[in-house]
Short mmCIF file of C-alpha atoms in Angstrom, two decimals:
data_model
loop_
_atom_site.label_atom_id
_atom_site.label_comp_id
_atom_site.label_asym_id
_atom_site.label_seq_id
_atom_site.Cartn_x
_atom_site.Cartn_y
_atom_site.Cartn_z
CA MET F 278 5.49 -108.75 21.17
CA THR F 279 2.66 -108.07 18.73
CA MET F 280 2.76 -109.01 15.04
CA ASP F 281 3.66 -105.45 14.03
CA GLY F 282 6.74 -105.52 16.25
CA GLU F 283 5.34 -103.41 19.10
CA HIS F 284 5.54 -104.61 22.67
CA SER F 285 2.40 -105.68 24.49
CA ILE F 286 2.24 -103.61 27.69
CA ARG F 287 -0.37 -103.94 30.40
CA LEU F 288 -0.57 -101.78 33.53
CA ARG F 289 -2.60 -102.94 36.52
CA LEU F 290 -3.61 -100.45 39.21
CA LEU F 291 -6.55 -102.30 40.79
CA GLY F 292 -4.70 -103.75 43.73
CA ASN F 293 -0.92 -103.60 43.72
CA VAL F 294 0.82 -101.93 40.79
CA GLU F 295 1.89 -104.47 38.22
CA VAL F 296 3.46 -103.94 34.81
CA GLU F 297 3.42 -106.72 32.26
CA LEU F 298 5.63 -106.63 29.16
CA ASP F 299 4.93 -109.24 26.49
CA GLY F 300 3.31 -111.47 29.09
CA SER F 301 6.07 -111.18 31.71
CA VAL F 302 5.63 -109.24 34.95
CA LEU F 303 8.40 -106.71 35.52
CA ALA F 304 10.00 -105.64 38.78
CA LEU F 305 9.91 -101.84 38.63
CA GLY F 306 11.11 -99.38 41.23
CA HIS F 307 8.73 -97.32 43.32
CA ARG F 308 9.44 -94.14 41.32
CA GLN F 309 8.64 -95.82 38.02
CA GLN F 310 5.44 -97.28 39.47
CA ARG F 311 4.31 -93.89 40.77
CA LEU F 312 4.93 -92.11 37.47
CA LEU F 313 3.11 -94.76 35.45
CA ALA F 314 0.21 -94.69 37.92
CA ALA F 315 0.00 -90.89 37.78
CA LEU F 316 -0.08 -90.90 33.98
CA ALA F 317 -2.77 -93.61 33.95
CA VAL F 318 -4.94 -91.84 36.54
CA LEU F 319 -4.46 -88.22 35.47
CA GLY F 320 -3.66 -88.50 31.77
CA PRO F 321 -0.92 -86.53 29.95
CA LYS F 322 0.62 -83.84 32.17
CA PRO F 323 3.38 -81.22 31.84
CA ARG F 324 6.80 -82.21 33.14
CA ARG F 325 6.82 -79.52 35.82
CA PHE F 326 3.40 -80.61 37.08
CA LEU F 327 4.58 -84.21 37.40
CA GLY F 328 7.79 -83.17 39.13
CA GLU F 329 5.91 -81.16 41.74
CA LEU F 330 3.28 -83.90 42.13
CA LEU F 331 5.66 -86.80 42.67
CA TRP F 332 8.50 -85.01 44.47
CA PRO F 333 6.79 -82.21 46.39
CA ASP F 334 9.52 -82.02 49.04
CA ARG F 335 12.28 -81.25 46.52
CA THR F 336 13.32 -78.09 44.77
CA ALA F 337 11.99 -77.66 41.25
CA GLU F 338 15.43 -78.41 39.80
CA ARG F 339 15.87 -81.62 41.77
CA ALA F 340 12.30 -82.72 41.07
CA MET F 341 12.86 -82.29 37.34
CA GLY F 342 16.08 -84.27 37.60
CA SER F 343 14.26 -87.11 39.37
CA LEU F 344 11.58 -87.04 36.69
CA ARG F 345 14.10 -87.26 33.87
CA THR F 346 15.83 -90.21 35.54
CA THR F 347 12.51 -91.97 36.12
CA VAL F 348 11.40 -91.48 32.51
CA PHE F 349 14.76 -92.82 31.30
CA ASN F 350 14.47 -95.91 33.51
CA ILE F 351 10.93 -96.60 32.31
CA SER F 352 12.00 -96.23 28.68
CA ARG F 353 14.83 -98.71 29.31
CA GLN F 354 12.77 -101.26 31.27
CA VAL F 355 9.42 -100.90 29.47
CA PRO F 356 10.23 -99.72 25.92
CA GLY F 357 7.37 -97.82 24.37
CA ALA F 358 5.39 -97.29 27.58
CA VAL F 359 5.72 -93.51 27.77
CA GLY F 360 6.05 -90.74 25.25
CA THR F 361 5.97 -86.98 24.95
CA ARG F 362 3.31 -84.70 23.53
CA GLY F 363 4.85 -81.27 23.34
CA ASN F 364 5.74 -80.41 26.92
CA ASN F 365 3.58 -83.24 28.25
CA ILE F 366 4.50 -86.76 29.25
CA ALA F 367 1.89 -89.42 28.51
CA LEU F 368 1.33 -93.14 28.48
CA ALA F 369 1.60 -94.59 25.01
CA GLU F 370 -1.75 -95.43 23.43
CA ALA F 371 -0.69 -99.07 23.15
CA VAL F 372 -0.57 -99.46 26.96
CA THR F 373 -3.70 -101.15 28.29
CA VAL F 374 -4.74 -100.15 31.80
CA ASP F 375 -7.19 -102.09 33.96
CA LEU F 376 -8.45 -98.85 35.54
CA HIS F 377 -9.48 -97.54 32.13
CA GLU F 378 -11.23 -100.82 31.33
CA LEU F 379 -13.10 -100.65 34.62
CA ARG F 380 -14.19 -97.06 34.01
CA ASP F 381 -15.49 -98.00 30.54
CA SER F 382 -17.35 -101.03 31.91
CA LEU F 383 -18.98 -99.00 34.65
CA HIS F 384 -20.06 -96.28 32.24
CA ARG F 385 -21.68 -98.92 30.03
CA ALA F 386 -23.38 -100.47 33.06
CA ALA F 387 -24.72 -97.08 34.14
CA ASP F 388 -26.29 -96.66 30.69
CA ALA F 389 -27.73 -100.19 30.51
CA THR F 390 -31.44 -100.54 29.77
CA ALA F 391 -31.73 -104.25 30.59
CA PRO F 392 -30.34 -106.36 33.44
CA VAL F 393 -27.13 -108.31 32.89
CA THR F 394 -27.56 -112.01 32.13
CA GLU F 395 -24.12 -112.86 33.49
CA ASP F 396 -22.22 -111.12 36.26
CA PRO F 397 -19.35 -109.13 34.69
CA TRP F 398 -15.88 -109.31 36.21
CA PHE F 399 -16.08 -105.85 37.76
CA LEU F 400 -19.13 -106.45 39.95
CA SER F 401 -17.11 -107.66 42.92
CA PRO F 402 -16.24 -104.63 45.06
CA ASP F 403 -12.79 -106.17 45.64
CA GLY F 404 -12.09 -105.63 41.96
CA ALA F 405 -12.74 -101.90 42.23
CA GLN F 406 -10.01 -101.15 44.78
CA LEU F 407 -7.66 -98.62 43.19
CA LEU F 408 -4.12 -98.55 44.59
CA PRO F 409 -5.05 -99.56 48.16
CA GLY F 410 -2.61 -98.20 50.72
CA TRP F 411 -1.68 -95.18 48.60
CA TYR F 412 -2.55 -91.96 50.42
CA ASP F 413 -1.48 -89.30 47.91
CA GLY F 414 -4.17 -86.68 47.39
CA TRP F 415 -4.44 -87.37 43.64
CA VAL F 416 -4.88 -91.10 44.30
CA MET F 417 -7.50 -90.61 47.02
CA ALA F 418 -9.46 -88.23 44.79
CA GLU F 419 -9.56 -90.85 42.04
CA GLN F 420 -10.49 -93.55 44.56
CA ASP F 421 -13.50 -91.43 45.55
CA ARG F 422 -14.51 -90.86 41.91
CA LEU F 423 -14.17 -94.54 41.11
CA ARG F 424 -16.18 -95.54 44.19
CA THR F 425 -18.97 -93.14 43.18
CA LEU F 426 -18.98 -94.46 39.63
CA TYR F 427 -19.04 -98.04 40.92
CA VAL F 428 -21.91 -97.64 43.38
CA ASN F 429 -24.04 -95.71 40.88
CA ALA F 430 -23.49 -98.22 38.07
CA VAL F 431 -23.90 -101.39 40.13
CA GLU F 432 -26.95 -100.07 41.95
CA HIS F 433 -28.46 -99.26 38.55
CA LEU F 434 -27.93 -102.89 37.51
CA ALA F 435 -29.43 -104.05 40.81
CA ARG F 436 -32.52 -101.92 40.25
CA LEU F 437 -32.89 -103.28 36.69
CA SER F 438 -32.69 -106.84 38.04
CA LEU F 439 -35.31 -106.00 40.66
CA GLU F 440 -37.65 -104.56 38.04
CA HIS F 441 -37.31 -107.79 36.03
CA ARG F 442 -38.00 -109.87 39.16
CA ASP F 443 -34.51 -111.36 39.29
CA PHE F 444 -34.53 -110.92 43.05
CA TYR F 445 -31.44 -112.99 43.80
CA ARG F 446 -29.15 -111.04 41.44
CA ALA F 447 -30.66 -107.76 42.64
CA HIS F 448 -29.82 -108.71 46.22
CA VAL F 449 -26.23 -109.69 45.38
CA LEU F 450 -25.60 -106.47 43.46
CA ALA F 451 -27.16 -104.30 46.17
CA ASP F 452 -24.96 -105.98 48.77
CA ASN F 453 -21.89 -105.24 46.62
CA VAL F 454 -22.85 -101.56 46.68
CA ARG F 455 -23.45 -101.62 50.42
CA ALA F 456 -19.97 -103.12 50.94
CA LEU F 457 -18.50 -99.87 49.63
CA ASP F 458 -21.17 -97.49 50.93
CA PRO F 459 -23.02 -98.85 53.99
CA LEU F 460 -25.01 -95.61 54.39
CA ARG F 461 -26.41 -95.66 50.85
CA GLU F 462 -30.10 -95.97 51.63
CA SER F 463 -31.18 -96.55 48.03
CA ALA F 464 -29.06 -99.72 47.92
CA VAL F 465 -30.51 -100.85 51.25
CA ARG F 466 -33.99 -100.43 49.78
CA VAL F 467 -33.09 -102.62 46.80
CA SER F 468 -31.71 -105.27 49.16
CA ILE F 469 -34.86 -105.24 51.28
CA GLU F 470 -37.17 -105.29 48.24
CA ALA F 471 -35.22 -108.22 46.83
CA ASP F 472 -35.52 -110.16 50.09
CA LEU F 473 -39.23 -109.46 50.21
CA GLY F 474 -39.55 -110.60 46.61
CA LEU F 475 -37.83 -113.85 47.57
CA GLY F 476 -40.14 -114.24 50.56
CA ASN F 477 -37.25 -113.73 52.98
CA ASN F 478 -39.06 -111.50 55.42
CA ALA F 479 -36.78 -112.12 58.40
CA PRO F 480 -33.56 -111.15 56.54
CA ALA F 481 -35.33 -108.07 55.17
CA LEU F 482 -36.26 -107.01 58.67
CA GLN F 483 -32.74 -107.68 59.91
CA THR F 484 -31.31 -105.53 57.11
CA PHE F 485 -33.69 -102.73 58.04
CA ARG F 486 -32.84 -102.89 61.74
CA SER F 487 -29.11 -103.04 61.02
CA PHE F 488 -29.40 -99.98 58.77
CA CYS F 489 -31.34 -98.09 61.44
CA SER F 490 -28.56 -98.86 63.91
CA THR F 491 -25.86 -97.76 61.47
CA MET F 492 -27.69 -94.50 60.73
CA ALA F 493 -28.03 -93.77 64.44
CA ASP F 494 -24.37 -94.55 65.15
CA GLU F 495 -22.88 -92.74 62.16
CA LEU F 496 -25.26 -89.84 61.55
CA GLY F 497 -27.43 -89.66 64.65
CA ALA F 498 -30.50 -89.74 62.43
CA PRO F 499 -33.28 -92.18 61.55
CA PRO F 500 -33.76 -93.59 58.05
CA SER F 501 -36.11 -91.83 55.67
CA ALA F 502 -39.86 -92.31 55.75
CA GLN F 503 -39.60 -94.04 52.37
CA ILE F 504 -37.61 -97.00 53.66
CA THR F 505 -39.63 -97.11 56.89
CA GLU F 506 -42.87 -97.31 54.93
CA LEU F 507 -41.36 -100.07 52.80
CA MET F 508 -41.20 -102.32 55.85
CA GLY F 509 -44.81 -101.62 56.77
CA TYR F 510 -46.20 -104.02 59.28
CA MET F 511 -42.92 -105.92 59.58
CA ARG F 512 -41.29 -103.20 61.69
CA SER F 513 -43.01 -104.48 64.80
CA ALA F 514 -42.24 -108.11 64.12
#
């Protein structure tokens, strides 16, 4: 509990759902987890919207009953975690959410004008996995948005590192992007340029050939002339 008497509440959505109250991890039911996750991902929403979202196979009356019960259980198990704003239900402002922290970090990375001197916690693609194994439409839409934000921000950092001749870090960051988006040619180019900067011609050629194979298998198309020209004479090696 904080000095002002409020509970410290942390919600983790990157990986399995986990709720921490004053430093202790709580065992919450699936309904409570889903409601907290929906509020963290979507923000404040009307009661009826949440009822239809989380219990789509029930009548409106039964869905609203399930919502009321779930809100009551959360209020009992995690005091201060949720509140109301008019007809909306929302997470309390005091709740910290790892997803929100990741979004903020990625936005800052995307706006960076200099390469990072230390690798931030979020650069591992494993740390950007939102609610893996959840297949609700609203979750999958946010997974896609987060993946796009991640690959854009981390590739930007990789390109900054390349421009400052930090070829090793550029290569690592480009590979992190490629782990989430193997067909992202711009990240492949950074990886190849970094290898060439390090004098690793053979790995650069292998990356190029592997990408050509992936493009043929997945899209039935060759890579762009830009990346082909990058390899130059090495293509026939």
